[in-house]
Amino acid sequence: MPDATELLVPTAVATAIFHTLIPDHWLPFVLAGRARRWSAARTAALSGISAFVHAALSVALGFLALRLGSAVAEALGERLEHASGILLVVFGGGYALWAWRKGGHFHPGGALVHAHDAKAPACDGHEGPENPEHLHYHADGSLIRGRGGAGGLALALIVGVNPCVLILPVLVATAERGAVALAAVTAAYAATTIALMVGLSVVGVVGARRLPVPAAARHMETVSGILIAVVGLVFLLRGH
């Protein structure tokens, strides 16, 4: 029969799986990645940064619990979770407003759509279907790509600053069994969290990219921002 130490590693893995499956850990990356047409590599990089911050912060709270007590660490963790939810609402709302302000008429990947005006100077964008009001498409780099890197990194940090307080009692119990057991449990928790956050984000973005895109997808960035804000709002309401 396995002793308590042998059971702590699978407990840490199960805790990581249960916590990471919550949509606020990966759905924001799927929404933003689909709207911005992130590659699988970019999605993996950003979600990986977020997952590392998330796991490291959770483990740090565990060590804080060992020094100051679980109550102090759990209170701090809950405040960080609350802050992460607020930041998701602010980020999603701001992103939606920015996307709408830049025109709202963008195809996925950043093609600005406008009706042809005979009085306007000739443009060298790609023309849409030939009809009396055919459209021209322009890639506006300053609006579309200028903030993409900073926005993705900001999202990664916001999602990452959302520690898992469920792992705290597991780490506290493990510490009583020595440094080797603590290292094994910490590594199992962190590896599972990072692998699952990255995997769900990449699969979500790649899978969503295969779905047919309706004409309304020109507003995808605005809608994605709103949905990210909704994820944050639901997360906040779940905590009450």
JSON list of C-alpha atoms in Angstrom, two decimals, residues 17 83 92 99 114 118 126 146 149 165 176 184 196:
[
{"chain": "A", "resi": 17, "resn": "ILE", "atom": "CA", "xyz": [-5.46, 19.41, -14.02]},
{"chain": "A", "resi": 83, "resn": "ALA", "atom": "CA", "xyz": [-7.03, 41.21, -9.26]},
{"chain": "A", "resi": 92, "resn": "GLY", "atom": "CA", "xyz": [-10.92, 42.70, -22.66]},
{"chain": "A", "resi": 99, "resn": "ALA", "atom": "CA", "xyz": [-10.60, 47.23, -32.04]},
{"chain": "A", "resi": 114, "resn": "HIS", "atom": "CA", "xyz": [-13.89, 50.15, -46.79]},
{"chain": "A", "resi": 118, "resn": "ALA", "atom": "CA", "xyz": [-14.74, 57.21, -56.92]},
{"chain": "A", "resi": 126, "resn": "HIS", "atom": "CA", "xyz": [-6.44, 44.23, -52.87]},
{"chain": "A", "resi": 146, "resn": "GLY", "atom": "CA", "xyz": [1.90, 47.78, -33.70]},
{"chain": "A", "resi": 149, "resn": "GLY", "atom": "CA", "xyz": [3.31, 41.92, -29.11]},
{"chain": "A", "resi": 165, "resn": "VAL", "atom": "CA", "xyz": [-4.55, 28.28, -3.83]},
{"chain": "A", "resi": 176, "resn": "GLU", "atom": "CA", "xyz": [6.86, 17.66, 6.31]},
{"chain": "A", "resi": 184, "resn": "ALA", "atom": "CA", "xyz": [9.01, 16.09, -6.74]},
{"chain": "A", "resi": 196, "resn": "LEU", "atom": "CA", "xyz": [-2.00, 21.72, -19.99]}
]
